[in-house]
């Protein structure tokens, strides 16, 4: 929870303390320090709109370019619902904007849904990366397994360590 107002942090803590371990920050510097130190176990960051940073193109999340924001949802909590503030928060990179006076049960469910979606998104990205790695190996094996250490193979006639190790292994088995 990153809110400049102690009362806002207390309200959010009372809503979420039974479901999550809470880390609290009173400013964006503290929030980013906690985020960088604890990012593997942070499910979401809830921050008030006063912690969005002014930028030449409008507002943005603190350290918006930090790669952690790709894996951790940023939920902006606002004291009052104003369409222009909500639009600015989304443009700043917020995952969701929730009024602080929102029904506590509904707020818990929204946050839970966002956390689940981000978890599934992260798992899917990891799975796709693993599959891409397998495809790279398969490509290298298919393309280079007829290459020979001395350079007499085909299709490119490459030699030695320029032949991918996986293709070298399959080439040996194929010989």
PDB file of C-alpha atoms in Angstrom:
ATOM      1  CA  UNK A   1       0.000   0.000   0.000  1.00  0.00           C
ATOM      2  CA  UNK A   2       1.472   3.300  -1.024  1.00  0.00           C
ATOM      3  CA  UNK A   3      -0.612   6.249   0.094  1.00  0.00           C
ATOM      4  CA  UNK A   4       0.464   9.641   1.295  1.00  0.00           C
ATOM      5  CA  UNK A   5      -2.497   9.769   3.715  1.00  0.00           C
ATOM      6  CA  UNK A   6      -2.222   7.621   6.842  1.00  0.00           C
ATOM      7  CA  UNK A   7      -6.026   7.269   6.955  1.00  0.00           C
ATOM      8  CA  UNK A   8      -6.144   5.835   3.420  1.00  0.00           C
ATOM      9  CA  UNK A   9      -3.492   3.250   4.278  1.00  0.00           C
ATOM     10  CA  UNK A  10      -5.428   2.290   7.406  1.00  0.00           C
ATOM     11  CA  UNK A  11      -8.656   1.786   5.419  1.00  0.00           C
ATOM     12  CA  UNK A  12      -6.894  -0.324   2.781  1.00  0.00           C
ATOM     13  CA  UNK A  13      -4.995  -2.300   5.421  1.00  0.00           C
ATOM     14  CA  UNK A  14      -8.270  -3.180   7.174  1.00  0.00           C
ATOM     15  CA  UNK A  15      -9.740  -4.401   3.868  1.00  0.00           C
ATOM     16  CA  UNK A  16      -6.770  -6.515   2.741  1.00  0.00           C
ATOM     17  CA  UNK A  17      -4.848  -7.606   5.837  1.00  0.00           C
ATOM     18  CA  UNK A  18      -6.693 -10.924   6.121  1.00  0.00           C
ATOM     19  CA  UNK A  19      -5.852 -11.860   2.514  1.00  0.00           C
ATOM     20  CA  UNK A  20      -2.402 -10.384   1.949  1.00  0.00           C
ATOM     21  CA  UNK A  21       0.773  -9.512   3.822  1.00  0.00           C
ATOM     22  CA  UNK A  22       0.869  -5.733   3.673  1.00  0.00           C
ATOM     23  CA  UNK A  23       3.896  -3.531   2.991  1.00  0.00           C
ATOM     24  CA  UNK A  24       3.278   0.176   3.464  1.00  0.00           C
ATOM     25  CA  UNK A  25       4.921   3.256   1.998  1.00  0.00           C
ATOM     26  CA  UNK A  26       4.051   6.916   2.466  1.00  0.00           C
ATOM     27  CA  UNK A  27       5.737   8.164  -0.720  1.00  0.00           C
ATOM     28  CA  UNK A  28       6.830   6.946  -4.151  1.00  0.00           C
ATOM     29  CA  UNK A  29      10.508   6.565  -3.154  1.00  0.00           C
ATOM     30  CA  UNK A  30       9.619   4.215  -0.307  1.00  0.00           C
ATOM     31  CA  UNK A  31       7.202   2.371  -2.587  1.00  0.00           C
ATOM     32  CA  UNK A  32       9.847   1.781  -5.268  1.00  0.00           C
ATOM     33  CA  UNK A  33      12.391   0.657  -2.661  1.00  0.00           C
ATOM     34  CA  UNK A  34       9.898  -1.874  -1.226  1.00  0.00           C
ATOM     35  CA  UNK A  35       8.954  -2.961  -4.734  1.00  0.00           C
ATOM     36  CA  UNK A  36      12.556  -3.567  -5.783  1.00  0.00           C
ATOM     37  CA  UNK A  37      13.413  -5.391  -2.529  1.00  0.00           C
ATOM     38  CA  UNK A  38      10.290  -7.572  -2.423  1.00  0.00           C
ATOM     39  CA  UNK A  39       9.052  -7.861  -6.022  1.00  0.00           C
ATOM     40  CA  UNK A  40       8.971 -11.683  -6.207  1.00  0.00           C
ATOM     41  CA  UNK A  41       6.319 -11.826  -3.482  1.00  0.00           C
ATOM     42  CA  UNK A  42       4.306  -8.686  -4.273  1.00  0.00           C
ATOM     43  CA  UNK A  43       0.881  -9.491  -5.719  1.00  0.00           C
ATOM     44  CA  UNK A  44      -0.154  -5.896  -6.470  1.00  0.00           C
ATOM     45  CA  UNK A  45       0.671  -2.291  -5.667  1.00  0.00           C
ATOM     46  CA  UNK A  46      -2.114  -0.036  -4.494  1.00  0.00           C
ATOM     47  CA  UNK A  47      -1.230   3.621  -4.592  1.00  0.00           C
ATOM     48  CA  UNK A  48      -3.154   6.832  -4.314  1.00  0.00           C
ATOM     49  CA  UNK A  49      -3.284   9.219  -7.236  1.00  0.00           C
ATOM     50  CA  UNK A  50      -1.048  11.733  -5.420  1.00  0.00           C
ATOM     51  CA  UNK A  51       1.876   9.311  -5.912  1.00  0.00           C
ATOM     52  CA  UNK A  52       1.601   9.381  -9.695  1.00  0.00           C
ATOM     53  CA  UNK A  53       4.514  11.432 -10.972  1.00  0.00           C
ATOM     54  CA  UNK A  54       4.169  14.470 -13.178  1.00  0.00           C
ATOM     55  CA  UNK A  55       5.855  13.955 -16.521  1.00  0.00           C
ATOM     56  CA  UNK A  56       6.174  16.087 -19.638  1.00  0.00           C
ATOM     57  CA  UNK A  57       3.372  14.053 -21.277  1.00  0.00           C
ATOM     58  CA  UNK A  58       1.115  13.980 -18.199  1.00  0.00           C
ATOM     59  CA  UNK A  59       1.154  11.634 -15.228  1.00  0.00           C
ATOM     60  CA  UNK A  60       2.993   8.330 -14.973  1.00  0.00           C
ATOM     61  CA  UNK A  61       3.665   5.571 -12.490  1.00  0.00           C
ATOM     62  CA  UNK A  62       6.816   6.125 -10.432  1.00  0.00           C
ATOM     63  CA  UNK A  63       9.719   4.668 -12.422  1.00  0.00           C
ATOM     64  CA  UNK A  64       7.246   3.628 -15.118  1.00  0.00           C
ATOM     65  CA  UNK A  65      10.013   2.177 -17.284  1.00  0.00           C
ATOM     66  CA  UNK A  66      10.967  -0.226 -14.505  1.00  0.00           C
ATOM     67  CA  UNK A  67      10.351  -3.763 -15.823  1.00  0.00           C
ATOM     68  CA  UNK A  68       8.648  -4.710 -12.543  1.00  0.00           C
ATOM     69  CA  UNK A  69       5.468  -2.933 -13.666  1.00  0.00           C
ATOM     70  CA  UNK A  70       5.056  -5.538 -16.419  1.00  0.00           C
ATOM     71  CA  UNK A  71       4.606  -8.273 -13.784  1.00  0.00           C
ATOM     72  CA  UNK A  72       2.966  -6.343 -10.932  1.00  0.00           C
ATOM     73  CA  UNK A  73      -0.385  -4.591 -11.333  1.00  0.00           C
ATOM     74  CA  UNK A  74      -0.632  -0.967 -10.218  1.00  0.00           C
ATOM     75  CA  UNK A  75      -4.039  -0.150  -8.774  1.00  0.00           C
ATOM     76  CA  UNK A  76      -4.714   3.524  -8.164  1.00  0.00           C
ATOM     77  CA  UNK A  77      -6.997   4.292  -5.236  1.00  0.00           C
ATOM     78  CA  UNK A  78      -8.656   7.663  -5.333  1.00  0.00           C
ATOM     79  CA  UNK A  79     -10.620   9.608  -2.740  1.00  0.00           C
ATOM     80  CA  UNK A  80     -13.279  10.554  -5.239  1.00  0.00           C
ATOM     81  CA  UNK A  81     -14.241   9.362  -8.655  1.00  0.00           C
ATOM     82  CA  UNK A  82     -13.491  11.974 -11.306  1.00  0.00           C
ATOM     83  CA  UNK A  83     -13.545  10.857 -14.960  1.00  0.00           C
ATOM     84  CA  UNK A  84     -10.557  13.051 -15.901  1.00  0.00           C
ATOM     85  CA  UNK A  85      -8.465  11.727 -12.996  1.00  0.00           C
ATOM     86  CA  UNK A  86      -9.424   8.153 -13.882  1.00  0.00           C
ATOM     87  CA  UNK A  87      -8.429   8.685 -17.505  1.00  0.00           C
ATOM     88  CA  UNK A  88      -5.125  10.252 -16.409  1.00  0.00           C
ATOM     89  CA  UNK A  89      -4.386   7.307 -14.096  1.00  0.00           C
ATOM     90  CA  UNK A  90      -4.999   4.780 -16.884  1.00  0.00           C
ATOM     91  CA  UNK A  91      -2.832   6.809 -19.258  1.00  0.00           C
ATOM     92  CA  UNK A  92      -0.153   6.844 -16.543  1.00  0.00           C
ATOM     93  CA  UNK A  93      -0.055   3.042 -16.634  1.00  0.00           C
ATOM     94  CA  UNK A  94      -2.524   2.049 -13.908  1.00  0.00           C
ATOM     95  CA  UNK A  95      -4.099  -1.387 -14.199  1.00  0.00           C
ATOM     96  CA  UNK A  96      -7.284  -0.229 -12.469  1.00  0.00           C
ATOM     97  CA  UNK A  97      -8.667   2.782 -10.614  1.00  0.00           C
ATOM     98  CA  UNK A  98     -10.844   2.164  -7.559  1.00  0.00           C
ATOM     99  CA  UNK A  99     -12.545   4.816  -5.407  1.00  0.00           C
ATOM    100  CA  UNK A 100     -11.560   4.499  -1.742  1.00  0.00           C
ATOM    101  CA  UNK A 101     -15.232   4.628  -0.701  1.00  0.00           C
ATOM    102  CA  UNK A 102     -15.886   1.537  -2.820  1.00  0.00           C
ATOM    103  CA  UNK A 103     -17.597  -1.440  -1.183  1.00  0.00           C
ATOM    104  CA  UNK A 104     -14.839  -3.374   0.668  1.00  0.00           C
ATOM    105  CA  UNK A 105     -16.004  -6.783  -0.580  1.00  0.00           C
ATOM    106  CA  UNK A 106     -16.182  -5.567  -4.177  1.00  0.00           C
ATOM    107  CA  UNK A 107     -12.729  -3.971  -3.798  1.00  0.00           C
ATOM    108  CA  UNK A 108     -11.304  -7.278  -2.519  1.00  0.00           C
ATOM    109  CA  UNK A 109     -12.821  -9.157  -5.446  1.00  0.00           C
ATOM    110  CA  UNK A 110     -11.552  -6.631  -8.012  1.00  0.00           C
ATOM    111  CA  UNK A 111      -8.038  -6.801  -6.603  1.00  0.00           C
ATOM    112  CA  UNK A 112      -8.195 -10.603  -6.379  1.00  0.00           C
ATOM    113  CA  UNK A 113      -9.295 -10.802 -10.035  1.00  0.00           C
ATOM    114  CA  UNK A 114      -6.520  -8.451 -11.135  1.00  0.00           C
ATOM    115  CA  UNK A 115      -3.903 -10.449  -9.204  1.00  0.00           C
ATOM    116  CA  UNK A 116      -5.164 -13.702 -10.738  1.00  0.00           C
ATOM    117  CA  UNK A 117      -5.108 -12.221 -14.245  1.00  0.00           C
ATOM    118  CA  UNK A 118      -1.553 -10.928 -13.787  1.00  0.00           C
ATOM    119  CA  UNK A 119      -0.472 -14.309 -12.402  1.00  0.00           C
ATOM    120  CA  UNK A 120      -1.941 -16.107 -15.413  1.00  0.00           C
ATOM    121  CA  UNK A 121      -0.427 -13.524 -17.765  1.00  0.00           C
ATOM    122  CA  UNK A 122       3.001 -14.015 -16.179  1.00  0.00           C
ATOM    123  CA  UNK A 123       2.686 -17.795 -16.368  1.00  0.00           C
ATOM    124  CA  UNK A 124       1.639 -17.568 -20.001  1.00  0.00           C
ATOM    125  CA  UNK A 125       4.576 -15.291 -20.845  1.00  0.00           C
ATOM    126  CA  UNK A 126       6.961 -17.736 -19.142  1.00  0.00           C
ATOM    127  CA  UNK A 127       5.400 -20.664 -21.026  1.00  0.00           C
ATOM    128  CA  UNK A 128       5.670 -18.856 -24.376  1.00  0.00           C
ATOM    129  CA  UNK A 129       9.327 -18.027 -23.671  1.00  0.00           C
ATOM    130  CA  UNK A 130      10.041 -21.690 -22.856  1.00  0.00           C
ATOM    131  CA  UNK A 131       8.320 -22.789 -26.059  1.00  0.00           C
ATOM    132  CA  UNK A 132      10.245 -20.189 -28.066  1.00  0.00           C
ATOM    133  CA  UNK A 133      13.500 -21.558 -26.624  1.00  0.00           C
ATOM    134  CA  UNK A 134      12.514 -25.094 -27.649  1.00  0.00           C
ATOM    135  CA  UNK A 135      11.677 -23.843 -31.144  1.00  0.00           C
ATOM    136  CA  UNK A 136      15.083 -22.136 -31.380  1.00  0.00           C
ATOM    137  CA  UNK A 137      16.763 -25.446 -30.507  1.00  0.00           C
ATOM    138  CA  UNK A 138      14.588 -27.325 -33.000  1.00  0.00           C
ATOM    139  CA  UNK A 139      15.393 -24.776 -35.715  1.00  0.00           C
ATOM    140  CA  UNK A 140      19.129 -25.029 -35.050  1.00  0.00           C
ATOM    141  CA  UNK A 141      18.999 -28.828 -35.071  1.00  0.00           C
ATOM    142  CA  UNK A 142      17.004 -28.978 -38.312  1.00  0.00           C
ATOM    143  CA  UNK A 143      19.105 -26.376 -40.056  1.00  0.00           C
ATOM    144  CA  UNK A 144      22.613 -27.281 -38.946  1.00  0.00           C
ATOM    145  CA  UNK A 145      22.738 -31.012 -38.103  1.00  0.00           C
ATOM    146  CA  UNK A 146      24.402 -31.767 -41.482  1.00  0.00           C
ATOM    147  CA  UNK A 147      27.205 -29.271 -40.852  1.00  0.00           C
ATOM    148  CA  UNK A 148      30.594 -30.846 -40.145  1.00  0.00           C
ATOM    149  CA  UNK A 149      33.291 -29.725 -37.722  1.00  0.00           C
ATOM    150  CA  UNK A 150      35.776 -29.156 -40.538  1.00  0.00           C
ATOM    151  CA  UNK A 151      33.312 -27.072 -42.592  1.00  0.00           C
ATOM    152  CA  UNK A 152      32.487 -29.644 -45.251  1.00  0.00           C
ATOM    153  CA  UNK A 153      28.797 -29.946 -44.352  1.00  0.00           C
ATOM    154  CA  UNK A 154      25.734 -28.162 -45.614  1.00  0.00           C
ATOM    155  CA  UNK A 155      23.638 -25.987 -45.955  1.00  0.00           C
ATOM    156  CA  UNK A 156      26.052 -23.191 -44.985  1.00  0.00           C
ATOM    157  CA  UNK A 157      29.407 -24.910 -44.681  1.00  0.00           C
ATOM    158  CA  UNK A 158      30.052 -23.504 -41.216  1.00  0.00           C
ATOM    159  CA  UNK A 159      32.680 -25.123 -39.021  1.00  0.00           C
ATOM    160  CA  UNK A 160      33.720 -25.708 -35.427  1.00  0.00           C
ATOM    161  CA  UNK A 161      32.072 -23.755 -32.654  1.00  0.00           C
ATOM    162  CA  UNK A 162      29.917 -21.861 -35.151  1.00  0.00           C
ATOM    163  CA  UNK A 163      27.759 -24.988 -35.360  1.00  0.00           C
ATOM    164  CA  UNK A 164      25.201 -24.863 -32.514  1.00  0.00           C
ATOM    165  CA  UNK A 165      26.021 -27.491 -29.874  1.00  0.00           C
ATOM    166  CA  UNK A 166      22.540 -29.060 -30.131  1.00  0.00           C
ATOM    167  CA  UNK A 167      23.073 -29.563 -33.891  1.00  0.00           C
ATOM    168  CA  UNK A 168      26.535 -31.011 -33.236  1.00  0.00           C
ATOM    169  CA  UNK A 169      25.022 -33.596 -30.873  1.00  0.00           C
ATOM    170  CA  UNK A 170      22.288 -34.584 -33.326  1.00  0.00           C
ATOM    171  CA  UNK A 171      24.805 -34.638 -36.160  1.00  0.00           C
ATOM    172  CA  UNK A 172      26.953 -37.105 -34.213  1.00  0.00           C
ATOM    173  CA  UNK A 173      23.935 -39.312 -33.500  1.00  0.00           C
ATOM    174  CA  UNK A 174      22.894 -39.086 -37.161  1.00  0.00           C
ATOM    175  CA  UNK A 175      26.338 -40.093 -38.484  1.00  0.00           C
TER     176      UNK A 175
END
